[in-house]
PDB file of C-alpha atoms in Angstrom:
ATOM      1  CA  ASN A  13     -27.865 -32.668-131.027  1.00 63.00           C
ATOM      2  CA  ALA A  14     -28.208 -35.287-128.139  1.00 75.00           C
ATOM      3  CA  GLY A  15     -30.440 -33.354-125.696  1.00 91.00           C
ATOM      4  CA  VAL A  16     -31.039 -35.413-122.572  1.00 95.00           C
ATOM      5  CA  THR A  17     -29.602 -39.135-122.640  1.00 95.00           C
ATOM      6  CA  GLN A  18     -30.457 -41.798-120.318  1.00 97.00           C
ATOM      7  CA  THR A  19     -29.008 -45.048-119.802  1.00 96.00           C
ATOM      8  CA  PRO A  20     -29.944 -47.985-119.563  1.00 96.00           C
ATOM      9  CA  LYS A  21     -32.887 -48.225-121.852  1.00 95.00           C
ATOM     10  CA  PHE A  22     -34.072 -51.452-120.372  1.00 95.00           C
ATOM     11  CA  GLN A  23     -33.288 -53.373-117.121  1.00 96.00           C
ATOM     12  CA  VAL A  24     -34.478 -56.132-115.276  1.00 97.00           C
ATOM     13  CA  LEU A  25     -33.665 -56.710-111.731  1.00 96.00           C
ATOM     14  CA  LYS A  26     -34.343 -59.323-109.116  1.00 97.00           C
ATOM     15  CA  THR A  27     -36.049 -58.154-105.735  1.00 97.00           C
ATOM     16  CA  GLY A  28     -32.972 -56.872-103.424  1.00 97.00           C
ATOM     17  CA  GLN A  29     -30.591 -55.814-106.206  1.00 97.00           C
ATOM     18  CA  SER A  30     -29.278 -52.404-106.635  1.00 96.00           C
ATOM     19  CA  MET A  31     -28.931 -50.023-109.670  1.00 96.00           C
ATOM     20  CA  THR A  32     -27.934 -46.694-110.683  1.00 97.00           C
ATOM     21  CA  LEU A  33     -29.811 -44.878-113.495  1.00 98.00           C
ATOM     22  CA  GLN A  34     -27.718 -42.520-115.504  1.00 97.00           C
ATOM     23  CA  CYS A  35     -29.152 -38.991-117.115  1.00 97.00           C
ATOM     24  CA  ALA A  36     -26.934 -36.483-118.714  1.00 97.00           C
ATOM     25  CA  GLN A  37     -27.783 -33.360-120.461  1.00 95.00           C
ATOM     26  CA  ASP A  38     -25.843 -31.196-123.003  1.00 94.00           C
ATOM     27  CA  MET A  39     -27.900 -27.921-123.006  1.00 91.00           C
ATOM     28  CA  ASN A  40     -26.474 -26.370-120.345  1.00 91.00           C
ATOM     29  CA  HIS A  41     -29.382 -26.638-118.022  1.00 91.00           C
ATOM     30  CA  ASN A  42     -29.352 -25.445-114.639  1.00 90.00           C
ATOM     31  CA  SER A  43     -32.265 -27.949-113.079  1.00 90.00           C
ATOM     32  CA  MET A  44     -32.697 -31.647-113.835  1.00 92.00           C
ATOM     33  CA  TYR A  45     -35.291 -33.675-112.892  1.00 93.00           C
ATOM     34  CA  TRP A  46     -36.293 -37.520-112.205  1.00 96.00           C
ATOM     35  CA  TYR A  47     -39.988 -39.329-112.786  1.00 96.00           C
ATOM     36  CA  ARG A  48     -41.587 -42.258-112.931  1.00 96.00           C
ATOM     37  CA  GLN A  49     -44.497 -43.380-115.140  1.00 95.00           C
ATOM     38  CA  ASP A  50     -47.054 -45.886-114.241  1.00 93.00           C
ATOM     39  CA  PRO A  51     -50.214 -46.657-116.233  1.00 83.00           C
ATOM     40  CA  GLY A  52     -53.082 -44.003-115.425  1.00 78.00           C
ATOM     41  CA  MET A  53     -50.924 -41.954-112.828  1.00 80.00           C
ATOM     42  CA  GLY A  54     -49.147 -39.623-115.311  1.00 85.00           C
ATOM     43  CA  LEU A  55     -45.797 -38.533-114.353  1.00 91.00           C
ATOM     44  CA  ARG A  56     -44.722 -38.446-110.774  1.00 93.00           C
ATOM     45  CA  LEU A  57     -41.740 -36.596-109.324  1.00 92.00           C
ATOM     46  CA  ILE A  58     -39.291 -38.401-107.644  1.00 95.00           C
ATOM     47  CA  TYR A  59     -36.485 -36.224-106.494  1.00 95.00           C
ATOM     48  CA  TYR A  60     -35.090 -33.006-108.738  1.00 93.00           C
ATOM     49  CA  SER A  61     -31.981 -30.755-108.479  1.00 92.00           C
ATOM     50  CA  ALA A  62     -32.982 -27.009-108.902  1.00 86.00           C
ATOM     51  CA  SER A  63     -29.313 -26.286-109.485  1.00 86.00           C
ATOM     52  CA  GLU A  64     -25.716 -27.961-109.370  1.00 87.00           C
ATOM     53  CA  GLY A  65     -25.071 -28.879-105.868  1.00 87.00           C
ATOM     54  CA  THR A  66     -28.900 -29.144-104.586  1.00 90.00           C
ATOM     55  CA  THR A  67     -31.414 -31.970-104.777  1.00 94.00           C
ATOM     56  CA  ASP A  68     -34.601 -31.907-103.297  1.00 92.00           C
ATOM     57  CA  LYS A  69     -37.542 -34.776-102.512  1.00 93.00           C
ATOM     58  CA  GLY A  70     -40.639 -34.873-104.789  1.00 90.00           C
ATOM     59  CA  GLU A  71     -44.050 -36.664-104.604  1.00 89.00           C
ATOM     60  CA  VAL A  72     -42.681 -40.360-104.224  1.00 94.00           C
ATOM     61  CA  PRO A  73     -38.968 -40.168-102.961  1.00 96.00           C
ATOM     62  CA  ASN A  74     -39.013 -43.215-100.574  1.00 96.00           C
ATOM     63  CA  GLY A  75     -36.632 -46.141-102.061  1.00 96.00           C
ATOM     64  CA  TYR A  76     -34.532 -43.836-103.901  1.00 97.00           C
ATOM     65  CA  ASN A  77     -31.532 -41.819-103.905  1.00 97.00           C
ATOM     66  CA  VAL A  78     -29.869 -39.208-106.094  1.00 97.00           C
ATOM     67  CA  SER A  79     -26.606 -37.655-107.178  1.00 96.00           C
ATOM     68  CA  ARG A  80     -26.168 -34.314-108.917  1.00 95.00           C
ATOM     69  CA  LEU A  81     -22.474 -35.177-109.889  1.00 90.00           C
ATOM     70  CA  ASN A  82     -22.394 -32.033-111.944  1.00 94.00           C
ATOM     71  CA  LYS A  83     -24.141 -29.665-114.319  1.00 94.00           C
ATOM     72  CA  ARG A  84     -24.695 -32.122-116.636  1.00 95.00           C
ATOM     73  CA  GLU A  85     -25.282 -35.603-115.048  1.00 96.00           C
ATOM     74  CA  PHE A  86     -28.066 -36.433-112.463  1.00 97.00           C
ATOM     75  CA  SER A  87     -28.257 -40.078-111.433  1.00 97.00           C
ATOM     76  CA  LEU A  88     -30.970 -42.021-109.765  1.00 98.00           C
ATOM     77  CA  ARG A  89     -29.860 -44.848-107.502  1.00 97.00           C
ATOM     78  CA  LEU A  90     -32.008 -47.571-106.228  1.00 96.00           C
ATOM     79  CA  GLU A  91     -30.601 -49.480-103.318  1.00 93.00           C
ATOM     80  CA  SER A  92     -32.666 -52.562-102.898  1.00 96.00           C
ATOM     81  CA  ALA A  93     -35.303 -52.917-105.638  1.00 96.00           C
ATOM     82  CA  ALA A  94     -38.905 -53.794-105.091  1.00 97.00           C
ATOM     83  CA  PRO A  95     -41.463 -55.117-107.447  1.00 96.00           C
ATOM     84  CA  SER A  96     -43.560 -51.656-106.901  1.00 96.00           C
ATOM     85  CA  GLN A  97     -40.549 -49.937-108.415  1.00 97.00           C
ATOM     86  CA  THR A  98     -41.540 -51.611-111.822  1.00 97.00           C
ATOM     87  CA  SER A  99     -42.325 -48.401-113.824  1.00 97.00           C
ATOM     88  CA  VAL A 100     -40.794 -46.398-116.831  1.00 96.00           C
ATOM     89  CA  TYR A 101     -38.127 -43.632-115.762  1.00 97.00           C
ATOM     90  CA  PHE A 102     -37.894 -40.392-117.003  1.00 96.00           C
ATOM     91  CA  CYS A 103     -35.108 -37.762-116.416  1.00 96.00           C
ATOM     92  CA  ALA A 104     -35.715 -34.280-117.861  1.00 93.00           C
ATOM     93  CA  SER A 105     -33.927 -30.946-117.520  1.00 92.00           C
ATOM     94  CA  SER A 106     -35.022 -27.346-117.874  1.00 88.00           C
ATOM     95  CA  ALA A 107     -32.807 -24.257-118.520  1.00 82.00           C
ATOM     96  CA  LEU A 108     -33.777 -21.615-115.897  1.00 68.00           C
ATOM     97  CA  ALA A 109     -34.710 -21.966-112.306  1.00 59.00           C
ATOM     98  CA  GLY A 110     -37.121 -19.422-110.759  1.00 53.00           C
ATOM     99  CA  VAL A 111     -39.056 -18.818-114.263  1.00 56.00           C
ATOM    100  CA  PRO A 112     -41.382 -20.347-116.279  1.00 55.00           C
ATOM    101  CA  ASP A 113     -39.801 -22.881-118.585  1.00 70.00           C
ATOM    102  CA  THR A 114     -40.353 -25.931-120.297  1.00 80.00           C
ATOM    103  CA  GLN A 115     -38.938 -29.105-119.288  1.00 86.00           C
ATOM    104  CA  TYR A 116     -37.300 -31.583-122.097  1.00 90.00           C
ATOM    105  CA  PHE A 117     -37.225 -35.455-121.399  1.00 93.00           C
ATOM    106  CA  GLY A 118     -34.994 -38.176-122.155  1.00 95.00           C
ATOM    107  CA  PRO A 119     -35.913 -41.335-123.968  1.00 94.00           C
ATOM    108  CA  GLY A 120     -36.840 -43.383-120.615  1.00 95.00           C
ATOM    109  CA  THR A 121     -35.664 -46.345-118.917  1.00 96.00           C
ATOM    110  CA  ARG A 122     -37.717 -49.296-118.722  1.00 96.00           C
ATOM    111  CA  LEU A 123     -37.106 -51.236-115.322  1.00 97.00           C
ATOM    112  CA  THR A 124     -38.709 -54.310-114.327  1.00 97.00           C
ATOM    113  CA  VAL A 125     -38.125 -55.744-110.708  1.00 97.00           C
ATOM    114  CA  LEU A 126     -38.769 -59.399-110.280  1.00 96.00           C
TER     115      LEU A 126
ATOM    116  CA  GLU B  29     -51.405 -30.190-102.049  1.00 80.00           C
ATOM    117  CA  ASP B  30     -51.346 -29.141-105.546  1.00 85.00           C
ATOM    118  CA  LYS B  31     -53.573 -31.542-107.966  1.00 91.00           C
ATOM    119  CA  VAL B  32     -54.243 -31.787-111.496  1.00 95.00           C
ATOM    120  CA  VAL B  33     -57.051 -33.762-113.010  1.00 96.00           C
ATOM    121  CA  GLN B  34     -57.423 -34.665-116.812  1.00 97.00           C
ATOM    122  CA  SER B  35     -60.638 -35.679-118.583  1.00 97.00           C
ATOM    123  CA  PRO B  36     -61.367 -37.785-120.438  1.00 97.00           C
ATOM    124  CA  LEU B  37     -58.645 -40.315-119.468  1.00 95.00           C
ATOM    125  CA  SER B  38     -59.379 -42.240-122.803  1.00 96.00           C
ATOM    126  CA  LEU B  39     -60.741 -40.924-125.920  1.00 97.00           C
ATOM    127  CA  VAL B  40     -61.316 -42.832-129.542  1.00 98.00           C
ATOM    128  CA  VAL B  41     -62.211 -40.703-132.352  1.00 97.00           C
ATOM    129  CA  HIS B  42     -62.601 -40.765-136.086  1.00 97.00           C
ATOM    130  CA  GLU B  43     -59.742 -39.215-138.444  1.00 97.00           C
ATOM    131  CA  GLY B  44     -61.248 -35.838-139.318  1.00 97.00           C
ATOM    132  CA  ASP B  45     -62.921 -35.397-136.037  1.00 97.00           C
ATOM    133  CA  THR B  46     -62.267 -32.222-133.698  1.00 98.00           C
ATOM    134  CA  VAL B  47     -61.335 -33.294-129.916  1.00 98.00           C
ATOM    135  CA  THR B  48     -61.209 -31.103-126.382  1.00 98.00           C
ATOM    136  CA  LEU B  49     -59.113 -32.500-123.768  1.00 98.00           C
ATOM    137  CA  ASN B  50     -59.534 -31.153-120.479  1.00 98.00           C
ATOM    138  CA  CYS B  51     -57.334 -30.219-117.857  1.00 98.00           C
ATOM    139  CA  SER B  52     -58.491 -28.845-114.187  1.00 97.00           C
ATOM    140  CA  TYR B  53     -56.106 -27.855-111.556  1.00 96.00           C
ATOM    141  CA  GLU B  54     -56.081 -26.701-107.918  1.00 94.00           C
ATOM    142  CA  VAL B  55     -52.426 -25.178-106.914  1.00 89.00           C
ATOM    143  CA  THR B  56     -51.438 -22.505-104.508  1.00 85.00           C
ATOM    144  CA  ASN B  57     -49.710 -19.573-106.401  1.00 86.00           C
ATOM    145  CA  PHE B  58     -50.141 -20.646-109.800  1.00 88.00           C
ATOM    146  CA  ARG B  59     -47.245 -19.674-112.469  1.00 87.00           C
ATOM    147  CA  SER B  60     -47.936 -21.994-115.316  1.00 89.00           C
ATOM    148  CA  LEU B  61     -49.494 -24.615-117.240  1.00 93.00           C
ATOM    149  CA  LEU B  62     -47.920 -26.858-119.818  1.00 93.00           C
ATOM    150  CA  TRP B  63     -49.260 -29.441-122.083  1.00 95.00           C
ATOM    151  CA  TYR B  64     -47.299 -32.323-123.498  1.00 95.00           C
ATOM    152  CA  LYS B  65     -47.652 -35.159-126.227  1.00 96.00           C
ATOM    153  CA  GLN B  66     -46.315 -38.424-125.426  1.00 94.00           C
ATOM    154  CA  GLU B  67     -46.207 -40.848-128.312  1.00 91.00           C
ATOM    155  CA  LYS B  68     -43.876 -43.854-127.713  1.00 81.00           C
ATOM    156  CA  LYS B  69     -41.220 -42.511-125.650  1.00 83.00           C
ATOM    157  CA  ALA B  70     -40.546 -39.399-124.116  1.00 89.00           C
ATOM    158  CA  PRO B  71     -43.243 -36.461-123.621  1.00 92.00           C
ATOM    159  CA  THR B  72     -42.681 -33.344-126.014  1.00 91.00           C
ATOM    160  CA  PHE B  73     -43.637 -30.011-125.477  1.00 90.00           C
ATOM    161  CA  LEU B  74     -46.852 -28.293-127.002  1.00 94.00           C
ATOM    162  CA  PHE B  75     -47.699 -25.305-125.135  1.00 91.00           C
ATOM    163  CA  MET B  76     -46.885 -23.097-121.910  1.00 92.00           C
ATOM    164  CA  LEU B  77     -49.645 -20.901-120.644  1.00 93.00           C
ATOM    165  CA  THR B  78     -49.595 -18.156-118.259  1.00 89.00           C
ATOM    166  CA  SER B  79     -52.040 -15.864-118.931  1.00 79.00           C
ATOM    167  CA  SER B  80     -55.831 -16.250-118.784  1.00 82.00           C
ATOM    168  CA  GLY B  81     -57.985 -15.878-121.904  1.00 81.00           C
ATOM    169  CA  ILE B  82     -54.907 -15.948-124.411  1.00 83.00           C
ATOM    170  CA  GLU B  83     -55.215 -18.741-126.857  1.00 88.00           C
ATOM    171  CA  LYS B  84     -51.845 -20.556-128.170  1.00 92.00           C
ATOM    172  CA  LYS B  85     -51.839 -22.224-131.303  1.00 93.00           C
ATOM    173  CA  SER B  86     -49.816 -24.202-133.435  1.00 93.00           C
ATOM    174  CA  GLY B  87     -51.180 -25.730-136.735  1.00 95.00           C
ATOM    175  CA  ARG B  88     -54.360 -27.924-135.956  1.00 97.00           C
ATOM    176  CA  LEU B  89     -53.555 -27.750-131.964  1.00 97.00           C
ATOM    177  CA  SER B  90     -54.505 -24.844-129.812  1.00 97.00           C
ATOM    178  CA  SER B  91     -54.921 -24.281-126.100  1.00 97.00           C
ATOM    179  CA  ILE B  92     -56.380 -21.688-123.793  1.00 95.00           C
ATOM    180  CA  LEU B  93     -56.586 -20.863-119.925  1.00 95.00           C
ATOM    181  CA  ASP B  94     -58.564 -19.940-117.651  1.00 93.00           C
ATOM    182  CA  LYS B  95     -57.274 -18.871-114.459  1.00 89.00           C
ATOM    183  CA  LYS B  96     -60.427 -17.825-112.840  1.00 90.00           C
ATOM    184  CA  GLU B  97     -61.914 -21.209-113.330  1.00 91.00           C
ATOM    185  CA  LEU B  98     -58.727 -23.077-112.830  1.00 94.00           C
ATOM    186  CA  PHE B  99     -58.782 -25.037-116.325  1.00 94.00           C
ATOM    187  CA  SER B 100     -57.311 -25.158-119.723  1.00 97.00           C
ATOM    188  CA  ILE B 101     -58.603 -27.365-122.811  1.00 97.00           C
ATOM    189  CA  LEU B 102     -56.405 -28.693-125.504  1.00 98.00           C
ATOM    190  CA  ASN B 103     -58.207 -28.720-128.909  1.00 98.00           C
ATOM    191  CA  ILE B 104     -57.103 -30.663-132.113  1.00 98.00           C
ATOM    192  CA  THR B 105     -58.965 -30.191-135.176  1.00 98.00           C
ATOM    193  CA  ALA B 106     -58.925 -32.503-138.423  1.00 97.00           C
ATOM    194  CA  THR B 107     -57.440 -35.268-136.308  1.00 98.00           C
ATOM    195  CA  GLN B 108     -54.979 -37.230-138.109  1.00 97.00           C
ATOM    196  CA  THR B 109     -53.845 -40.807-136.842  1.00 96.00           C
ATOM    197  CA  GLY B 110     -50.630 -39.249-136.085  1.00 95.00           C
ATOM    198  CA  ASP B 111     -52.208 -37.230-133.168  1.00 97.00           C
ATOM    199  CA  SER B 112     -52.979 -40.578-131.278  1.00 97.00           C
ATOM    200  CA  ALA B 113     -50.779 -40.168-128.156  1.00 96.00           C
ATOM    201  CA  ILE B 114     -51.294 -39.447-124.513  1.00 95.00           C
ATOM    202  CA  TYR B 115     -51.591 -35.670-123.705  1.00 97.00           C
ATOM    203  CA  LEU B 116     -50.251 -34.724-120.459  1.00 96.00           C
ATOM    204  CA  CYS B 117     -51.264 -31.430-118.625  1.00 96.00           C
ATOM    205  CA  ALA B 118     -48.800 -29.946-115.725  1.00 94.00           C
ATOM    206  CA  VAL B 119     -48.933 -26.934-113.644  1.00 92.00           C
ATOM    207  CA  GLU B 120     -45.828 -25.253-111.984  1.00 88.00           C
ATOM    208  CA  ARG B 121     -46.532 -23.309-108.832  1.00 84.00           C
ATOM    209  CA  GLN B 122     -44.281 -19.924-108.198  1.00 80.00           C
ATOM    210  CA  GLY B 123     -40.918 -20.500-106.674  1.00 74.00           C
ATOM    211  CA  ALA B 124     -41.489 -24.244-106.888  1.00 73.00           C
ATOM    212  CA  GLN B 125     -39.283 -25.208-109.923  1.00 71.00           C
ATOM    213  CA  LYS B 126     -41.097 -28.304-110.545  1.00 79.00           C
ATOM    214  CA  LEU B 127     -44.074 -29.524-112.123  1.00 87.00           C
ATOM    215  CA  VAL B 128     -47.233 -31.479-110.994  1.00 90.00           C
ATOM    216  CA  PHE B 129     -48.696 -33.581-113.797  1.00 93.00           C
ATOM    217  CA  GLY B 130     -52.077 -35.307-114.209  1.00 95.00           C
ATOM    218  CA  GLN B 131     -53.015 -38.598-115.228  1.00 95.00           C
ATOM    219  CA  GLY B 132     -52.896 -38.024-119.037  1.00 95.00           C
ATOM    220  CA  THR B 133     -55.551 -38.559-121.658  1.00 96.00           C
ATOM    221  CA  ARG B 134     -54.989 -41.344-124.186  1.00 96.00           C
ATOM    222  CA  LEU B 135     -56.268 -40.127-127.406  1.00 97.00           C
ATOM    223  CA  THR B 136     -56.579 -42.708-130.229  1.00 97.00           C
ATOM    224  CA  ILE B 137     -57.546 -41.722-133.792  1.00 97.00           C
ATOM    225  CA  ASN B 138     -58.937 -44.505-136.028  1.00 95.00           C
ATOM    226  CA  PRO B 139     -58.630 -44.333-139.876  1.00 93.00           C
TER     227      PRO B 139
END
């Protein structure tokens, strides 16, 4: 039972390069989320998708774009990476929109931008 | 703006001690508060609290919510080295479909 999977696990980019982080869940969940985690900052929401076909900005959306490709997959794109985007990125999903529900997290992607 | 503040930010204790982690929040139209444990990788779910005064328990861990004073505590009794982790608190607002996380408490249990 895979749950939430993320690729890649690690990535090093140069300033200005672009890349896409992939996330997939096999739990038939409706909602998906992208967070970044920096030391001493907890988890900050970048973008989320409450249901297939919708996406919304979170707390820190600048410099990122997302695509909810289908119900299973939610990708995060950095068009022109900056050193300030060095972080650990987590994808999460939850089953139900509109009712209290826990989120299940992927293993994370550690991104370094030089 | 919704806000979640955890304290302490860091705590070091000896195995066998009891610890209390704090989470205070300011959120409009509160719906739920969640606790997560994060070891090396992804956060894993511990508790969800929606009603005031009702304690949730799982083994040596317990948590309670006070909706009047806007805080929650997470208690861990008879701590073990495997309890070493970052503990994250998050709140959800009615209709928001997203969580706001606190900074986390880094707990270290020394043998």
